[in-house]
mmCIF file of C-alpha atoms in Angstrom:
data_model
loop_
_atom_site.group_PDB
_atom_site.id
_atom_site.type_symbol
_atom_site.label_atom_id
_atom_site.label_comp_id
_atom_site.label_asym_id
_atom_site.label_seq_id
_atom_site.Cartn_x
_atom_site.Cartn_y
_atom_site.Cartn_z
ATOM 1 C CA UNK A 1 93.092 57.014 137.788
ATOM 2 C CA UNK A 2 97.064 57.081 136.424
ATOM 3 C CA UNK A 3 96.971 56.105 132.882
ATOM 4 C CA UNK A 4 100.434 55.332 132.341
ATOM 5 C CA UNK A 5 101.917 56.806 128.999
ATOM 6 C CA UNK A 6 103.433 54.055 126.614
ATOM 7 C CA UNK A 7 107.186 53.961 125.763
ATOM 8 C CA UNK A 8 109.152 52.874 123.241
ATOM 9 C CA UNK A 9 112.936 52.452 121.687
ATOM 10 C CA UNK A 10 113.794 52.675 118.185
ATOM 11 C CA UNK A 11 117.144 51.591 116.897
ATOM 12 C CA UNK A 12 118.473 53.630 113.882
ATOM 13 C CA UNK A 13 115.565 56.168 114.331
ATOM 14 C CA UNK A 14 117.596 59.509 113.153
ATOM 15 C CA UNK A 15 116.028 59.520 109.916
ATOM 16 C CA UNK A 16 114.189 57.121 107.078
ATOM 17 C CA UNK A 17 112.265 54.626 108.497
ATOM 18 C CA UNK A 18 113.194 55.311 111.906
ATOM 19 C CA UNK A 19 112.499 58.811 111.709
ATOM 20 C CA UNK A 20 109.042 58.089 110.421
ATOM 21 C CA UNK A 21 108.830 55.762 112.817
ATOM 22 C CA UNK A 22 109.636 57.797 116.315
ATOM 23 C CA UNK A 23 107.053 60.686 114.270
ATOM 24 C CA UNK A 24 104.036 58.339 114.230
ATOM 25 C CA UNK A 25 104.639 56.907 117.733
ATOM 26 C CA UNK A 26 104.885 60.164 119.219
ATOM 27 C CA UNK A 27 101.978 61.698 117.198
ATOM 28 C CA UNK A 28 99.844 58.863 119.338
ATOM 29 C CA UNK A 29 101.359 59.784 122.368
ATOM 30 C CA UNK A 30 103.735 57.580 122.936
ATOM 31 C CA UNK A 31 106.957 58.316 124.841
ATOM 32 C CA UNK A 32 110.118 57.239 122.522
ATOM 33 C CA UNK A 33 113.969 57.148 122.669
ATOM 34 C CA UNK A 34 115.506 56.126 119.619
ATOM 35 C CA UNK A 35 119.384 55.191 119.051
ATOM 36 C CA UNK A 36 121.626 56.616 116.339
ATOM 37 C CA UNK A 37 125.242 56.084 115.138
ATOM 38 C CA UNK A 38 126.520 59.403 113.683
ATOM 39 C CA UNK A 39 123.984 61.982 112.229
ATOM 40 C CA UNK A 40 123.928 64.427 115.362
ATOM 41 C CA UNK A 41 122.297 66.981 113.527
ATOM 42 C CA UNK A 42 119.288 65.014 111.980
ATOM 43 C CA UNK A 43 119.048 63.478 115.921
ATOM 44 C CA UNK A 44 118.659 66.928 117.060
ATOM 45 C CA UNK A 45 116.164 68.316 114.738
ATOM 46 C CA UNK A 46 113.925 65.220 114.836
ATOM 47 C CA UNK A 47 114.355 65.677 119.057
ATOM 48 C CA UNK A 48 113.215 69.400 118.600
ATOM 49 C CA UNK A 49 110.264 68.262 116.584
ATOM 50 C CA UNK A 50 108.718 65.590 118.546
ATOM 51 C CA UNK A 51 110.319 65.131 121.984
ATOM 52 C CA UNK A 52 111.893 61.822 121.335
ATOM 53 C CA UNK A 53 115.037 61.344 123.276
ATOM 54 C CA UNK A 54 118.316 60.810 120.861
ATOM 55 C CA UNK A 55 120.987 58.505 122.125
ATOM 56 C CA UNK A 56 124.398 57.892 120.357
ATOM 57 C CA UNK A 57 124.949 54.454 119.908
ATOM 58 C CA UNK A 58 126.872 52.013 117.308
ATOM 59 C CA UNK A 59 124.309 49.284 118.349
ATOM 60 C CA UNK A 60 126.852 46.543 116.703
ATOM 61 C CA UNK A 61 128.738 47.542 119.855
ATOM 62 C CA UNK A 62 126.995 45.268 122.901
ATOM 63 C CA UNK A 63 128.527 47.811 125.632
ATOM 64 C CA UNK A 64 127.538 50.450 123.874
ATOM 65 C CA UNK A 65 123.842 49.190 123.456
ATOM 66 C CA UNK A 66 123.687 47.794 126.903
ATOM 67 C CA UNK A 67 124.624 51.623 127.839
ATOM 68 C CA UNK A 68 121.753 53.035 125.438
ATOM 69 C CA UNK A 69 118.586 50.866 127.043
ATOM 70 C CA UNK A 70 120.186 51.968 130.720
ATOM 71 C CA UNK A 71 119.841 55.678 129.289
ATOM 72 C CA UNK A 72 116.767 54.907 127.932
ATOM 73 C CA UNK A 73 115.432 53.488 130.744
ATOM 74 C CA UNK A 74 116.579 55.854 133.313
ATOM 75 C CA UNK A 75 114.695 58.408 130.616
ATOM 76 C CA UNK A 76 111.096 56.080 130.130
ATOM 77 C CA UNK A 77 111.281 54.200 133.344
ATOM 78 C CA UNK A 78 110.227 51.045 131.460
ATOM 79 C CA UNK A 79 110.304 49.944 127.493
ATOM 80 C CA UNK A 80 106.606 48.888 126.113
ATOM 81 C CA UNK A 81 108.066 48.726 122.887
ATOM 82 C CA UNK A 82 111.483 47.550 121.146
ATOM 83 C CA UNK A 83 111.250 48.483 117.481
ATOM 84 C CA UNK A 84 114.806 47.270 115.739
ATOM 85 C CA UNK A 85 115.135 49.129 112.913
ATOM 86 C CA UNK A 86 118.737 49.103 112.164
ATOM 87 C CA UNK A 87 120.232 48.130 109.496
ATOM 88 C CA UNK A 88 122.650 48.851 106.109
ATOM 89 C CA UNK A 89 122.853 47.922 102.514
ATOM 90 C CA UNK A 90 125.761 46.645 100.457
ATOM 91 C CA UNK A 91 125.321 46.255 96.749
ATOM 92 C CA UNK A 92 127.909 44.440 94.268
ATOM 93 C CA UNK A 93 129.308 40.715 93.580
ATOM 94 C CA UNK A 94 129.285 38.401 96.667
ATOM 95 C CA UNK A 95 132.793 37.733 94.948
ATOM 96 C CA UNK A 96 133.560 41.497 95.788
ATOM 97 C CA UNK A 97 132.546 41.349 99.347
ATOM 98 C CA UNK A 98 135.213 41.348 101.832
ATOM 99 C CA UNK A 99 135.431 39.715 105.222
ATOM 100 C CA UNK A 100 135.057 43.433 106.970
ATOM 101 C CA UNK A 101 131.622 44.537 104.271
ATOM 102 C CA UNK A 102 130.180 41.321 104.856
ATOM 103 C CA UNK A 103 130.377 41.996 109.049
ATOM 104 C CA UNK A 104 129.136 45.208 108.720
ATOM 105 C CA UNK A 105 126.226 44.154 107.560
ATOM 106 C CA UNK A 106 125.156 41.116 109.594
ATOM 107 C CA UNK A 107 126.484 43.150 112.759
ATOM 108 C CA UNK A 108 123.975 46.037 111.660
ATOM 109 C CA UNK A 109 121.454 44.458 110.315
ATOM 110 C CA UNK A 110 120.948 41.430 112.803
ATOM 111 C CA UNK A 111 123.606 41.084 115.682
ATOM 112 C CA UNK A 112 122.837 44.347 116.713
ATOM 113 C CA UNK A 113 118.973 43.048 117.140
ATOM 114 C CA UNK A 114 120.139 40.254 119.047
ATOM 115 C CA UNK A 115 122.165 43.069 121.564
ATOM 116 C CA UNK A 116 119.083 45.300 122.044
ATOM 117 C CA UNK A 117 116.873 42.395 122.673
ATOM 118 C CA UNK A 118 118.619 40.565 125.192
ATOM 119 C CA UNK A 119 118.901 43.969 126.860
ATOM 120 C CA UNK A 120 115.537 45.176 127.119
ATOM 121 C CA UNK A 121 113.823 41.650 127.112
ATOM 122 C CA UNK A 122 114.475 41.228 131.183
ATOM 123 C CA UNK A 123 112.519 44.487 131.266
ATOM 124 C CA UNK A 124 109.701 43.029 129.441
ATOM 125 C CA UNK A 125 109.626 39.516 131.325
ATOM 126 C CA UNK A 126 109.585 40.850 134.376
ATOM 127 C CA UNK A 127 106.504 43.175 133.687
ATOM 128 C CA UNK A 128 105.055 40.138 131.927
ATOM 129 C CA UNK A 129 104.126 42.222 129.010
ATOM 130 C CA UNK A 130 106.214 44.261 125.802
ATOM 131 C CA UNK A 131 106.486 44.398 122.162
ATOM 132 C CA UNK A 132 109.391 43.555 119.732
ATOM 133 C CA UNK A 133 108.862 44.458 115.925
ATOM 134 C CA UNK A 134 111.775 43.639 113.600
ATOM 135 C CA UNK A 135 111.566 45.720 110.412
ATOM 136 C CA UNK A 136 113.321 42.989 108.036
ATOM 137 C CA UNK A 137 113.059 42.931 104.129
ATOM 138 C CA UNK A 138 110.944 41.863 101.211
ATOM 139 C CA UNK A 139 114.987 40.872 100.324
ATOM 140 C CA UNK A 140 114.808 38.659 103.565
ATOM 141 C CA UNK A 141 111.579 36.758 102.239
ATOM 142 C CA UNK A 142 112.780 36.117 98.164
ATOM 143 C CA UNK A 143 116.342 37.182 98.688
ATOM 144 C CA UNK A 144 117.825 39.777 96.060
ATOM 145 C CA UNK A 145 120.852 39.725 93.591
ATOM 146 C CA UNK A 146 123.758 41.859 94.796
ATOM 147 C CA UNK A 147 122.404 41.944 98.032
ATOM 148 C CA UNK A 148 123.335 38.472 99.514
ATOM 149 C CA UNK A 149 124.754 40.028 102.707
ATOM 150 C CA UNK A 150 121.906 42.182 103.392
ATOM 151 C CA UNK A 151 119.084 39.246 102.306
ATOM 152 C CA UNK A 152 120.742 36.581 104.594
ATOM 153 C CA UNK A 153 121.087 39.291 107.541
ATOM 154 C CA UNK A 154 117.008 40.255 107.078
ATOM 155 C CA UNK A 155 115.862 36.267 106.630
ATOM 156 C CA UNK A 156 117.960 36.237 109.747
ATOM 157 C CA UNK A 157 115.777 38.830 111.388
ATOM 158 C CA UNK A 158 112.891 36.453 110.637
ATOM 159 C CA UNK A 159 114.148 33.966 112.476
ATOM 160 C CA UNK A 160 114.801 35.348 115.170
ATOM 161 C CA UNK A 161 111.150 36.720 115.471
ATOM 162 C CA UNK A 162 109.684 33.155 115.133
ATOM 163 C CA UNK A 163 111.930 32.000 117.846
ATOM 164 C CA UNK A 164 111.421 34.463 119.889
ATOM 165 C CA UNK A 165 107.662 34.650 119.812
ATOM 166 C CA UNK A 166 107.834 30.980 121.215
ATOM 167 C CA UNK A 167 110.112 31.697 123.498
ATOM 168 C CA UNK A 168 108.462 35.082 124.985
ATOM 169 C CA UNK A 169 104.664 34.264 124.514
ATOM 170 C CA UNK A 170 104.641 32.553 127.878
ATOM 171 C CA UNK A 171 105.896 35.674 129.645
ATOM 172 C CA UNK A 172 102.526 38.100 127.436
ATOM 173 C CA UNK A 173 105.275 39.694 125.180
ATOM 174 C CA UNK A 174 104.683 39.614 121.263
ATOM 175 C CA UNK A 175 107.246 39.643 118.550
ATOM 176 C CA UNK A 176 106.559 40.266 115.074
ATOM 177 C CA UNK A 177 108.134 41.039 111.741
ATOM 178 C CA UNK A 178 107.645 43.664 108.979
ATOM 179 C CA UNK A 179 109.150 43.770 105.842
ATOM 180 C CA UNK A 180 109.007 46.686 103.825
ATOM 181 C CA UNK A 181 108.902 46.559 99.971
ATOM 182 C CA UNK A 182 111.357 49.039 98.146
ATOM 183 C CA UNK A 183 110.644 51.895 100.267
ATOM 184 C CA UNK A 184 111.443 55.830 99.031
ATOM 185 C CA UNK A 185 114.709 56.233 101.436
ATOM 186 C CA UNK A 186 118.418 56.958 101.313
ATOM 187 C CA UNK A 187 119.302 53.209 100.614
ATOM 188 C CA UNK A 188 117.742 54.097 96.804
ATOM 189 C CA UNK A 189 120.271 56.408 96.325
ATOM 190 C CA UNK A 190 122.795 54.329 94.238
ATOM 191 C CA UNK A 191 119.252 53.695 91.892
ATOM 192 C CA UNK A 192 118.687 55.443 88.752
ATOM 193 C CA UNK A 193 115.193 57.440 87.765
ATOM 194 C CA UNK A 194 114.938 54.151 85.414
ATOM 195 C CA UNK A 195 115.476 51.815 87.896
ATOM 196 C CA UNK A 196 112.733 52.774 90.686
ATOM 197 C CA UNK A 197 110.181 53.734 87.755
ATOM 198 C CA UNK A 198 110.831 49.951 86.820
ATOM 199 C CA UNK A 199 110.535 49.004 90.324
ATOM 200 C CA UNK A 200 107.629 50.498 90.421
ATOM 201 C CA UNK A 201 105.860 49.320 87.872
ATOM 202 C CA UNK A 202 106.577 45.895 89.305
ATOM 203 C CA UNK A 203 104.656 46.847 92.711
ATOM 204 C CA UNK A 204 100.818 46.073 91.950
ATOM 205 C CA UNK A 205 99.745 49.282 93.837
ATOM 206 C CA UNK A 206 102.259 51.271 91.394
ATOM 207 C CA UNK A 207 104.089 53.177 93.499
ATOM 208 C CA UNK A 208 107.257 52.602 95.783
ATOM 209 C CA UNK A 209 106.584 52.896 99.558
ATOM 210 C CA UNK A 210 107.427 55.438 101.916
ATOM 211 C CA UNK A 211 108.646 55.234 105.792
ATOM 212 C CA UNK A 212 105.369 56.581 106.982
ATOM 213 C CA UNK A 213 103.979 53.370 105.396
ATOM 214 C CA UNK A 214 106.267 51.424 107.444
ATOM 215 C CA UNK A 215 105.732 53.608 110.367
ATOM 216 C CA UNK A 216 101.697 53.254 109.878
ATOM 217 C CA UNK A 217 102.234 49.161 109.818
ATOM 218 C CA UNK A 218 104.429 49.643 112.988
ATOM 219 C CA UNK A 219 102.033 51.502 115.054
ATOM 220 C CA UNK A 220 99.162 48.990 114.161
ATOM 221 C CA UNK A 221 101.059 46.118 115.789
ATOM 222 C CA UNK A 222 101.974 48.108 118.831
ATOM 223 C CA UNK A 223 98.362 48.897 118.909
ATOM 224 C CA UNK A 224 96.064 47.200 122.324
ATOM 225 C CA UNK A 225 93.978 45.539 119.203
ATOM 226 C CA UNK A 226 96.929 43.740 117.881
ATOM 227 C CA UNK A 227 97.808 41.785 121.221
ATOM 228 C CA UNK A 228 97.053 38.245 119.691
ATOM 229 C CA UNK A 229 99.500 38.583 116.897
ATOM 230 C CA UNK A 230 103.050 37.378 117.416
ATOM 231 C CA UNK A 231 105.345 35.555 115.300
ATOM 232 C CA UNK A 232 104.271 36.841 112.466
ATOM 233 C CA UNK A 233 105.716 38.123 109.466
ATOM 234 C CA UNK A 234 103.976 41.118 107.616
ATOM 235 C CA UNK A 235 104.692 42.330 104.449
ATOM 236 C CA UNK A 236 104.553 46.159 103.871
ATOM 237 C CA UNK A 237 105.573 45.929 99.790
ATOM 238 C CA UNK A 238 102.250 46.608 98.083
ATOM 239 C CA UNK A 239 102.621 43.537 96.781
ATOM 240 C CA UNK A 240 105.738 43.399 95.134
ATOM 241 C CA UNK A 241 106.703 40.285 96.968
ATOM 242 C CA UNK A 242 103.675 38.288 95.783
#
């Protein structure tokens, strides 16, 4: 008997969540390609460690993403899994945003989702089977001040998963949604040692999050046991966003 090995892609997977991401799938076995925009060297060195395949690719680019599944593809033969993890902060004023810092972040953060999935859905539909996870925001659920861009870019990425469940049930493909709490990656940066031990001590489980907790969440929807879940959206925040 050919058991045929799973595959998967993962947008912005050179590091943080990604990274943690293309780790845990490839730990299980799984066959993964992930996408990244500039950081060649952290691409490499996560390719050394696990196999994953890098591919360059400014996913708010729809030639250039249409180019990265076709890689990807000619690399996996098929995609089980689309795992759009994407994305980029702004912090400040929505007064202080300009036309260009708002697109950035909508193109990032949810266009680019919209690119990758109309790419490798066809894929999917035709094998009657494949799973999308969106990794949103707790910011996309309650929304968060300085953040507007980024909030209405993630509540975006929920509605898109809704929709799309409907839409893709019919053809055995799921589509869920995770979003992470306030998760220990380079988007904390512009926080101070005060500021995440307060954010902390918000989170009922007292303690910020870290990518492999994403990644763990992530590999239990792309799990067989997890087939009858779709449209859903999951909160990995350990609590914060109760």
């Amino acid at each position: 008997m050919v058991i045929k090995m799973k595959t998967a892609l993962i947008t912005g997977g050179s590091r943080g969540i990604g990274a943690a991401i293309v780790r845990a799938l490839s730990e299980k076995g799984w066959r993964v390609a992930f996408c990244y925009r500039s950081s060649d060297a952290a691409a490499q060195q996560l390719s050394a460690e696990t196999g994953a395949i890098p591919i360059r690719c400014d996913v708010t680019d729809s030639a250039q993403v249409r180019e990265m599944v076709r890689t990807a593809l000619r690399q996996l033969s098929h995609i089980d899994l689309l795992v759009n993890n994407a994305g980029v902060a702004w912090q400040g004023l929505l007064t202080d945003m300009t036309d260009d810092d708002w697109r950035t972040v909508l193109d990032t953060s949810l266009t680019a989702a919209f690119f990758t999935c109309r790419a490798v859905i066809p894929g999917m539909v035709s094998r009657r089977m494949g799973r999308i996870i969106n990794i949103s925001s707790i910011w996309g659920r309650v929304g968060a001040s300085c953040e507007a861009a980024y909030s209405a870019a993630k509540a975006g990425l929920i509605g898109l998963t809704k929709a799309l469940a409907k839409e893709l049930g019919p053809s055995g493909i799921t589509v869920n949604c995770l979003c992470p709490g306030v998760i220990q990656t380079d988007m904390l940066a512009c926080y101070t040692a005060e500021d995440l031990a307060a954010l902390a001590d918000e989170t009922p489980l007292c303690r910020l999050g870290t990518p492999e907790d994403v990644a763990a969440a992530v590999c239990w929807l792309a799990n067989d046991a997890a087939g009858f879940i779709t449209g859903q959206v999951i909160g990995g925040d350990g609590g914060f966003g109760q």
